[in-house]
mmCIF file of C-alpha atoms and ligand atoms in Angstrom:
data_model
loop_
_atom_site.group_PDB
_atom_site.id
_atom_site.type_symbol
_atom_site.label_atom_id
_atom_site.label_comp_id
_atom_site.label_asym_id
_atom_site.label_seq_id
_atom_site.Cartn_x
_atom_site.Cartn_y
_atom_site.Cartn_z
ATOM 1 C CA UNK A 1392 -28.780 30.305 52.079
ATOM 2 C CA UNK A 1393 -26.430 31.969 49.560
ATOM 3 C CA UNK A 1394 -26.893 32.928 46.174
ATOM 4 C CA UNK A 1395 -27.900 30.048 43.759
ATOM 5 C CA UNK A 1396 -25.122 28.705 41.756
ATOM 6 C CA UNK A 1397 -27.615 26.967 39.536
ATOM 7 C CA UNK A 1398 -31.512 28.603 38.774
ATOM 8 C CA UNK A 1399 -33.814 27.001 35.787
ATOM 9 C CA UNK A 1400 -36.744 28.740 35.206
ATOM 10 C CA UNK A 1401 -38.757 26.863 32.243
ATOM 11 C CA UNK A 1402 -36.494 24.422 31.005
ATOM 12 C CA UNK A 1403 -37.440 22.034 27.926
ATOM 13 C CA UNK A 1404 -35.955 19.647 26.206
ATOM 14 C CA UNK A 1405 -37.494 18.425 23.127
ATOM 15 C CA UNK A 1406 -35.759 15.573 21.232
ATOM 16 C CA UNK A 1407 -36.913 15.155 17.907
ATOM 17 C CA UNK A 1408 -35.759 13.003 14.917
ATOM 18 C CA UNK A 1409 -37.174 12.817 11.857
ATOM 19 C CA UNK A 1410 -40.842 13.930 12.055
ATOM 20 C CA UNK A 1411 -40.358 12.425 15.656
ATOM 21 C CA UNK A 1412 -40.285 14.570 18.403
ATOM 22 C CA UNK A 1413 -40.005 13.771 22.175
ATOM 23 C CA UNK A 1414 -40.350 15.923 25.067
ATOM 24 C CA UNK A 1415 -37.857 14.550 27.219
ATOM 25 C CA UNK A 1416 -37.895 17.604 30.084
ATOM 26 C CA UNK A 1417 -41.397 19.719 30.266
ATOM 27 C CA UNK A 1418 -40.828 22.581 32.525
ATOM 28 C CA UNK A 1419 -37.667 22.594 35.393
ATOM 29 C CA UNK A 1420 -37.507 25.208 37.557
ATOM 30 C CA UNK A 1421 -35.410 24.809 40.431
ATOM 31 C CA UNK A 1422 -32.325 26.730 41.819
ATOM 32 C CA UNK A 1423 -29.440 25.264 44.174
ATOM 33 C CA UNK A 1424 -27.334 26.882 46.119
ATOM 34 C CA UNK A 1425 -23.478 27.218 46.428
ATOM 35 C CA UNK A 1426 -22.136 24.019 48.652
ATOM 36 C CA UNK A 1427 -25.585 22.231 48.579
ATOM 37 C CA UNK A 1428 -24.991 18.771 47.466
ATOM 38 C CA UNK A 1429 -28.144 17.639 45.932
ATOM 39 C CA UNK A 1430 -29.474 14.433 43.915
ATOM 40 C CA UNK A 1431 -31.677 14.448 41.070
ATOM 41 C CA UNK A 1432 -33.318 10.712 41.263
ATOM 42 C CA UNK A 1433 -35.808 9.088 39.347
ATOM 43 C CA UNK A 1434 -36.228 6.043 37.145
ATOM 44 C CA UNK A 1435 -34.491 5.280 33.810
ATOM 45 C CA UNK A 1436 -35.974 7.504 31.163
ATOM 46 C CA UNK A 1437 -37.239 9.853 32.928
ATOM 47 C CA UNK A 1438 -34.890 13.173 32.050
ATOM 48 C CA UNK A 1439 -31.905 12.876 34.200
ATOM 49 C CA UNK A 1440 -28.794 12.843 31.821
ATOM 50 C CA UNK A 1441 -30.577 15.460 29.811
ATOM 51 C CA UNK A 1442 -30.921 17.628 32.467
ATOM 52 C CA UNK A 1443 -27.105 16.631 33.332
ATOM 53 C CA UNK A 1444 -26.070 17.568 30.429
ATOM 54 C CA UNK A 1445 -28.161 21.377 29.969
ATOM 55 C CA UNK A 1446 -26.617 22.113 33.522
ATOM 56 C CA UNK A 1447 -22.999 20.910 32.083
ATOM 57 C CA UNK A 1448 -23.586 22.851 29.266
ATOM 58 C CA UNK A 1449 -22.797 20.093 26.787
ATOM 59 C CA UNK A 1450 -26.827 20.400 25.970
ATOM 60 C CA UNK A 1451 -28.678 23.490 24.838
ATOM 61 C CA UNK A 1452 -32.593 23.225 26.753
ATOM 62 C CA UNK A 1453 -35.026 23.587 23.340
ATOM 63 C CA UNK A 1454 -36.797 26.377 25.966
ATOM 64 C CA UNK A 1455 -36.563 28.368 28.971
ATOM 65 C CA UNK A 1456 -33.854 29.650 31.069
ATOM 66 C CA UNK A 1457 -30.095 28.511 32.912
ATOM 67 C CA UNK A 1458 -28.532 30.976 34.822
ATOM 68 C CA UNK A 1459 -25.404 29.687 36.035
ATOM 69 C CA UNK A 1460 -23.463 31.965 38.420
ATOM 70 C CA UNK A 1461 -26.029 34.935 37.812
ATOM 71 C CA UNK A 1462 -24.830 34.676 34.326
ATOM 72 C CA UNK A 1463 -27.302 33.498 31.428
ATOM 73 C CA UNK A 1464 -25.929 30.549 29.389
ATOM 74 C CA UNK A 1465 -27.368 31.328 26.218
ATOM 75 C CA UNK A 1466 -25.894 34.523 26.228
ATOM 76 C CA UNK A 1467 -22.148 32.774 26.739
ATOM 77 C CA UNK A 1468 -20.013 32.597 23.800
ATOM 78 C CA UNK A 1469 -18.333 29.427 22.926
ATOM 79 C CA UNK A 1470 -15.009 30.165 24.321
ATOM 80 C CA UNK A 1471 -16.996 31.096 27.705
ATOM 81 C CA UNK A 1472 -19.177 27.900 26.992
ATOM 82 C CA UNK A 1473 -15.583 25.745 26.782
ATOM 83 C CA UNK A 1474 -14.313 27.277 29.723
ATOM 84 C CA UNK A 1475 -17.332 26.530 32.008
ATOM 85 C CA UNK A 1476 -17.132 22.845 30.798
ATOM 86 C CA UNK A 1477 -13.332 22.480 31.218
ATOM 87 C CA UNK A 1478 -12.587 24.707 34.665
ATOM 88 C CA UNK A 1479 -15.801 25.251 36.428
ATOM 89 C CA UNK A 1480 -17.792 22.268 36.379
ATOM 90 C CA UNK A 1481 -16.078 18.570 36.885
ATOM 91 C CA UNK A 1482 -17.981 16.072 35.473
ATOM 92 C CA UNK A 1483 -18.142 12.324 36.284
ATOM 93 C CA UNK A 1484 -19.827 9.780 34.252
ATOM 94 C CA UNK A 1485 -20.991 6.012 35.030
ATOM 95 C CA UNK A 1486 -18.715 4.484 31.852
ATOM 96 C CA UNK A 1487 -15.913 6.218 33.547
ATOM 97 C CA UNK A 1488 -14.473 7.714 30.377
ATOM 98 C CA UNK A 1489 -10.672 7.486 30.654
ATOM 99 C CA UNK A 1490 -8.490 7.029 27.698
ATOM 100 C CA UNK A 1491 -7.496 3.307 27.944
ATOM 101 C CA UNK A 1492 -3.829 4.472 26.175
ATOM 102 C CA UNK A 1493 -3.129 6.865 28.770
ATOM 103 C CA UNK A 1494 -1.689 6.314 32.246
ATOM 104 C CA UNK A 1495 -3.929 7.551 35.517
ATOM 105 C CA UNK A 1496 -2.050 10.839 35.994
ATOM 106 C CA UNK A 1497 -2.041 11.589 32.203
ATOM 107 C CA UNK A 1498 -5.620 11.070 32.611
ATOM 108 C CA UNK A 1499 -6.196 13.318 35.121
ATOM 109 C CA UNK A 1500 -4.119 16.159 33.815
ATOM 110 C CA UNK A 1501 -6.016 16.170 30.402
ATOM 111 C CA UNK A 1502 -8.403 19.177 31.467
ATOM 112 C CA UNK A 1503 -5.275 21.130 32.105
ATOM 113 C CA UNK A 1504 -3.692 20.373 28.902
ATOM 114 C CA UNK A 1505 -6.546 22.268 27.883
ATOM 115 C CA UNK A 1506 -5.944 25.167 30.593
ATOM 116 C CA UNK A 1507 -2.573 25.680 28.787
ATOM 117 C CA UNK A 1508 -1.087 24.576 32.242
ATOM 118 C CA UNK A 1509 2.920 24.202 32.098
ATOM 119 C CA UNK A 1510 3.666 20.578 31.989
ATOM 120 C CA UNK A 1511 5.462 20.405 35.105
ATOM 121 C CA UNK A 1512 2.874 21.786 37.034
ATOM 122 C CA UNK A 1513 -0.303 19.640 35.291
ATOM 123 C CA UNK A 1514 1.490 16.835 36.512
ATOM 124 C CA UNK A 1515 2.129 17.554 39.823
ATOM 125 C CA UNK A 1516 -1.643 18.461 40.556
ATOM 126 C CA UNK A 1517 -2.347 15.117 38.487
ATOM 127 C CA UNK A 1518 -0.451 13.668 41.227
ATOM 128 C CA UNK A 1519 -2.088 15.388 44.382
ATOM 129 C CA UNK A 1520 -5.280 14.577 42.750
ATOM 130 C CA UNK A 1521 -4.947 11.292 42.503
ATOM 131 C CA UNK A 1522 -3.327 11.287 45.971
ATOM 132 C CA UNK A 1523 -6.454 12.815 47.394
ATOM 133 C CA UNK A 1524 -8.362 10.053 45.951
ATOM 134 C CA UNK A 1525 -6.390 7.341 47.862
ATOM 135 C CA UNK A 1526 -4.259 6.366 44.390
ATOM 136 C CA UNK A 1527 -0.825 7.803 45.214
ATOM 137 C CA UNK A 1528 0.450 4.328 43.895
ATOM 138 C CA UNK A 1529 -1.494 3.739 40.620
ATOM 139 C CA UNK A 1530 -0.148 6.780 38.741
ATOM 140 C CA UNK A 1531 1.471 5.079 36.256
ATOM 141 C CA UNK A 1532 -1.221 2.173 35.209
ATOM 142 C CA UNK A 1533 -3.045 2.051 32.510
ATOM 143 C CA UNK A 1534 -7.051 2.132 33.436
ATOM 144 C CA UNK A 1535 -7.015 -1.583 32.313
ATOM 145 C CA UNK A 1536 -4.809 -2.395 35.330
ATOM 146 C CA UNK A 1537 -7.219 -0.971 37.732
ATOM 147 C CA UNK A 1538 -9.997 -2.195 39.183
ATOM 148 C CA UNK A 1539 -13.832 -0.268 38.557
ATOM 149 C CA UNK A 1540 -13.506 1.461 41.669
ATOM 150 C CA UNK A 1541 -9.897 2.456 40.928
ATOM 151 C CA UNK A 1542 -11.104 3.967 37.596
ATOM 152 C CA UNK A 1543 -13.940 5.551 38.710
ATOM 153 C CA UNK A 1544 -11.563 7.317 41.025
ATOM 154 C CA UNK A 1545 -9.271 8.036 38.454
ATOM 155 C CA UNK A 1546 -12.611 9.748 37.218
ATOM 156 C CA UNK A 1547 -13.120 11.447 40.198
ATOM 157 C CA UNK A 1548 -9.670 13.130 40.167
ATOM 158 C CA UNK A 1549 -9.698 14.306 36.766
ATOM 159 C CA UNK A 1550 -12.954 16.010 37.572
ATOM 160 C CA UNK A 1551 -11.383 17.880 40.474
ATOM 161 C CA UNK A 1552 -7.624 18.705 39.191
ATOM 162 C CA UNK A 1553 -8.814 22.087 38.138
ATOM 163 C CA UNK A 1554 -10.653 22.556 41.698
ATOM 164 C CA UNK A 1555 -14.224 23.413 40.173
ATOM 165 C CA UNK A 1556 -16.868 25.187 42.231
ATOM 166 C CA UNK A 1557 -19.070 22.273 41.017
ATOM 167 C CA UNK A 1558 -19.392 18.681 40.570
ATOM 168 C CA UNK A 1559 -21.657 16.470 37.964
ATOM 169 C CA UNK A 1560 -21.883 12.995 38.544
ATOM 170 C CA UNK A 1561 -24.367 10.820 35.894
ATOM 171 C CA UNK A 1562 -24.906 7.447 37.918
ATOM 172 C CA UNK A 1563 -21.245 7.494 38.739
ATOM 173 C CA UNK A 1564 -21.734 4.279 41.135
ATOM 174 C CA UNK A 1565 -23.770 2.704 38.389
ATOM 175 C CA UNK A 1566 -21.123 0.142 37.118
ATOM 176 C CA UNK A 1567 -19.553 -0.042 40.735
ATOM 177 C CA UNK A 1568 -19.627 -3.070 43.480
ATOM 178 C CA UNK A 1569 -20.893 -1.860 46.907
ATOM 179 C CA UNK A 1570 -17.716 -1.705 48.240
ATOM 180 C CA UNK A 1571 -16.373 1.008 45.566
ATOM 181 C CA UNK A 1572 -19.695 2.683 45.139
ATOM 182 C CA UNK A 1573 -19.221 3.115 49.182
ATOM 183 C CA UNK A 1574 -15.436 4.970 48.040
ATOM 184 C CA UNK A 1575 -17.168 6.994 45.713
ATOM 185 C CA UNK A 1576 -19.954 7.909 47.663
ATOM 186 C CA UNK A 1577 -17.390 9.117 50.637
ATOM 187 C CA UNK A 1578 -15.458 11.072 48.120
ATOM 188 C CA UNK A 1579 -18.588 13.367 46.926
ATOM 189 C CA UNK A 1580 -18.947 13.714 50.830
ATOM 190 C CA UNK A 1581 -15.345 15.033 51.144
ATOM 191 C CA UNK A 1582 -15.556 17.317 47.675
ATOM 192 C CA UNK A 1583 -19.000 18.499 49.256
ATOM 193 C CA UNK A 1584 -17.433 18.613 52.782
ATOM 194 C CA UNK A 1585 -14.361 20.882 51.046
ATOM 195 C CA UNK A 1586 -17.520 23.267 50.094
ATOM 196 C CA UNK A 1587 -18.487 22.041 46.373
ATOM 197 C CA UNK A 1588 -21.540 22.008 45.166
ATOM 198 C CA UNK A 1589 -22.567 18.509 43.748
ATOM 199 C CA UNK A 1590 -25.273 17.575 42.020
ATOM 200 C CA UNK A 1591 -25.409 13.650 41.913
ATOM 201 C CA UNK A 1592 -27.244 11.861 39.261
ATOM 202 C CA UNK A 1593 -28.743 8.279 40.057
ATOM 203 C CA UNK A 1594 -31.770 6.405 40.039
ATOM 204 C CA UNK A 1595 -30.931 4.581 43.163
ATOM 205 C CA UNK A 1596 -32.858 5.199 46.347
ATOM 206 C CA UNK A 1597 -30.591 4.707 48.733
ATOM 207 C CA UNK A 1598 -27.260 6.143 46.934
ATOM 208 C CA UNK A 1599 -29.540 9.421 46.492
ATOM 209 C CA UNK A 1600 -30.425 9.602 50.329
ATOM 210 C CA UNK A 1601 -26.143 10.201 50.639
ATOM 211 C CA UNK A 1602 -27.153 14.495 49.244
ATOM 212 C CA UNK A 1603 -29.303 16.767 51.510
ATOM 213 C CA UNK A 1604 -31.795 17.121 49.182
ATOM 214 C CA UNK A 1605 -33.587 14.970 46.513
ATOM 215 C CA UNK A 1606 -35.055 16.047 43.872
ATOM 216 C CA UNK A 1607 -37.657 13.533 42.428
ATOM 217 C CA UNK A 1608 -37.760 13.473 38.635
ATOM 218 C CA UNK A 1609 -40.637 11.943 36.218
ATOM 219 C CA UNK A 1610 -41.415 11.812 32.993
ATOM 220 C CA UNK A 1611 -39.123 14.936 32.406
ATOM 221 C CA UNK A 1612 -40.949 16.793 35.445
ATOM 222 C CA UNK A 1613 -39.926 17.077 39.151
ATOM 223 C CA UNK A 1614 -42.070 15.382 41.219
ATOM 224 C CA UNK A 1615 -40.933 16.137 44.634
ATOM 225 C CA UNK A 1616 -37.943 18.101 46.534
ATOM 226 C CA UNK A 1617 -37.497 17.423 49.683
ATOM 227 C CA UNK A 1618 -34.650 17.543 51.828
ATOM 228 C CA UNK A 1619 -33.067 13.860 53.125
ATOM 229 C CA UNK A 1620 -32.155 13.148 56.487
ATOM 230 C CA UNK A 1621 -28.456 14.110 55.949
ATOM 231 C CA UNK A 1622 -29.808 17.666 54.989
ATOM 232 C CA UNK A 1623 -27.539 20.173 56.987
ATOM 233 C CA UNK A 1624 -24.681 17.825 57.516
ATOM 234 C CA UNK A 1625 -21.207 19.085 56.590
ATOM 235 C CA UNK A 1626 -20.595 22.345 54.597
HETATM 236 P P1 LIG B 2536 -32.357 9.099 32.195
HETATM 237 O O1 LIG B 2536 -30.957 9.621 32.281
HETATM 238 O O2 LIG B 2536 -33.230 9.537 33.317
HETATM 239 O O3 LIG B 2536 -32.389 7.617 32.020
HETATM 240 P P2 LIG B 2536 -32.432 10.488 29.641
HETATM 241 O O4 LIG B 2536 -32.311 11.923 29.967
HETATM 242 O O5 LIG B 2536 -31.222 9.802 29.129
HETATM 243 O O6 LIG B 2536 -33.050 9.702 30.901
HETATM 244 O O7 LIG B 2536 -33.578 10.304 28.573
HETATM 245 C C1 LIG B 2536 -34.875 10.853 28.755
HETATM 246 C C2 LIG B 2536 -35.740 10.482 27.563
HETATM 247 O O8 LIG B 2536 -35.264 11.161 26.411
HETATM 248 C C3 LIG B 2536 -35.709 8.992 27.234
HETATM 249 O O9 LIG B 2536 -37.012 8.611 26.840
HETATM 250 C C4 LIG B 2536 -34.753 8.903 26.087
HETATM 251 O O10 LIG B 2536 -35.078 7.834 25.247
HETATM 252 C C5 LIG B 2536 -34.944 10.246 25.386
HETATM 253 N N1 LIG B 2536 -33.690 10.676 24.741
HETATM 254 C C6 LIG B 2536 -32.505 10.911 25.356
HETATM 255 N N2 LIG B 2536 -31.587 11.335 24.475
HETATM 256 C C7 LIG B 2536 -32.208 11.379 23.267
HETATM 257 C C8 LIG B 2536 -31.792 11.749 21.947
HETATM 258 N N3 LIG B 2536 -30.553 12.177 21.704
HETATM 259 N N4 LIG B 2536 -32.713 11.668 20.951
HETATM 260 C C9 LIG B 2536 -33.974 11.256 21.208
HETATM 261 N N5 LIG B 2536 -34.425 10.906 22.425
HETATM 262 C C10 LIG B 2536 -33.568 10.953 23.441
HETATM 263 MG MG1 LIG B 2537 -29.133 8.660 32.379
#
């Protein structure tokens, strides 16, 4: 196995608002390895966007410990923070998120407008990217002019125009018919295939058994981590 790109040891996450307080994860420790493609499954509720979002760093945990890389998060400054977010980690989110104004390949080359890549160059990799997601000929729509499986992959190549060592996906098949949530599916297998790591978000049994490992989530605990029956493939 090689060194862990990912390794919580303690992690919390209390919610509170008001005199309200919520313990929404109560004690994560895991690690994953470079390349391993992994899903984090369980039902609605029960912790998985939070923990998304601690590992994305768009969340501070309320306890314990993220060492991404080797390198502790809460010791990262904001500029390091903004760089993790923008060129190490591609995210992908169920809505989608694309700006509805914007063209696909002006979509996609947003996280290299903010890389301060030259303008001729942002767009060619927009282009490639999208190309690598099958969408050579939808550069110039609008997301309202694609389909939700044409989106999503608009999605997908935004999140890998800056070639990140990881992927996040939040239930990224979650608004998809089977048909594009099959597209999807096979495109994490490439991204993992091409030696990312992934860690895939969904509360779906069956889209979960696509990683080589599951790891069960309740009530803001893990419950189980086991690998599937695809463990080993690829890589
Ligand atoms: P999942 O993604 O598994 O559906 P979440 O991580 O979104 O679960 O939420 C876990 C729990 O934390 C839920 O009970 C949710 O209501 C609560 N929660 C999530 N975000 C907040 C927030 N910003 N403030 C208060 N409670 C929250
Ligand atoms: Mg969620």
């Amino acid at each position: 196995m090689s060194e862990p790109i990912i390794a919580l040891d303690g992690i919390r996450k209390t919610y509170r608002s008001g005199s309200l307080e919520f313990e929404a994860l109560c004690g994560i420790d895991t690690a994953i390895s470079e390349g391993e493609y992994v899903a984090v499954v369980g039902p609605s509720g029960s912790g998985k966007s939070t923990l998304m979002n601690i590992l994305g760093c768009l969340d501070n945990p309320t306890a314990g410990r993220y060492l991404l890389a080797g390198e502790d998060v809460s010791t990262m400054s904001e500029a390091q923070l903004a760089e993790v977010r923008n060129r190490r980690i591609g995210f992908v989110f169920q809505q989608f998120n694309l700006l509805a104004s914007l063209p696909a390949w002006r979509n996609v080359e947003l996280p290299l407008v903010y890389a301060g890549v030259s303008r001729h160059e942002r767009r060619e990799r927009a282009v490639a990217a999208l190309t690598r997601v099958g969408l050579a000929d939808r550069t110039e729509n609008r997301p309202g002019e694609l389909s939700g499986g044409q989106q999503q992959r608009v999605a997908v190549a935004r999140a890998l125009v800056t070639e990140p060592a990881m992927i996040l996906a939040d239930e990224p098949t979650g608004n998809l018919d089977s048909r594009s949530t099959a597209d999807v599916l096979d495109l994490l297998d490439e991204l993992h295939g091409a030696g990312r790591t992934i860690v895939l978000i969904t509360h779906e049994k069956d889209v979960a058994e696509r990683a080589g490992r599951n790891l069960v989530i309740s009530d803001g605990q893990i419950t189980s981590d086991r690998p599937t029956a695809r463990a080993g493939v690829s890589a």
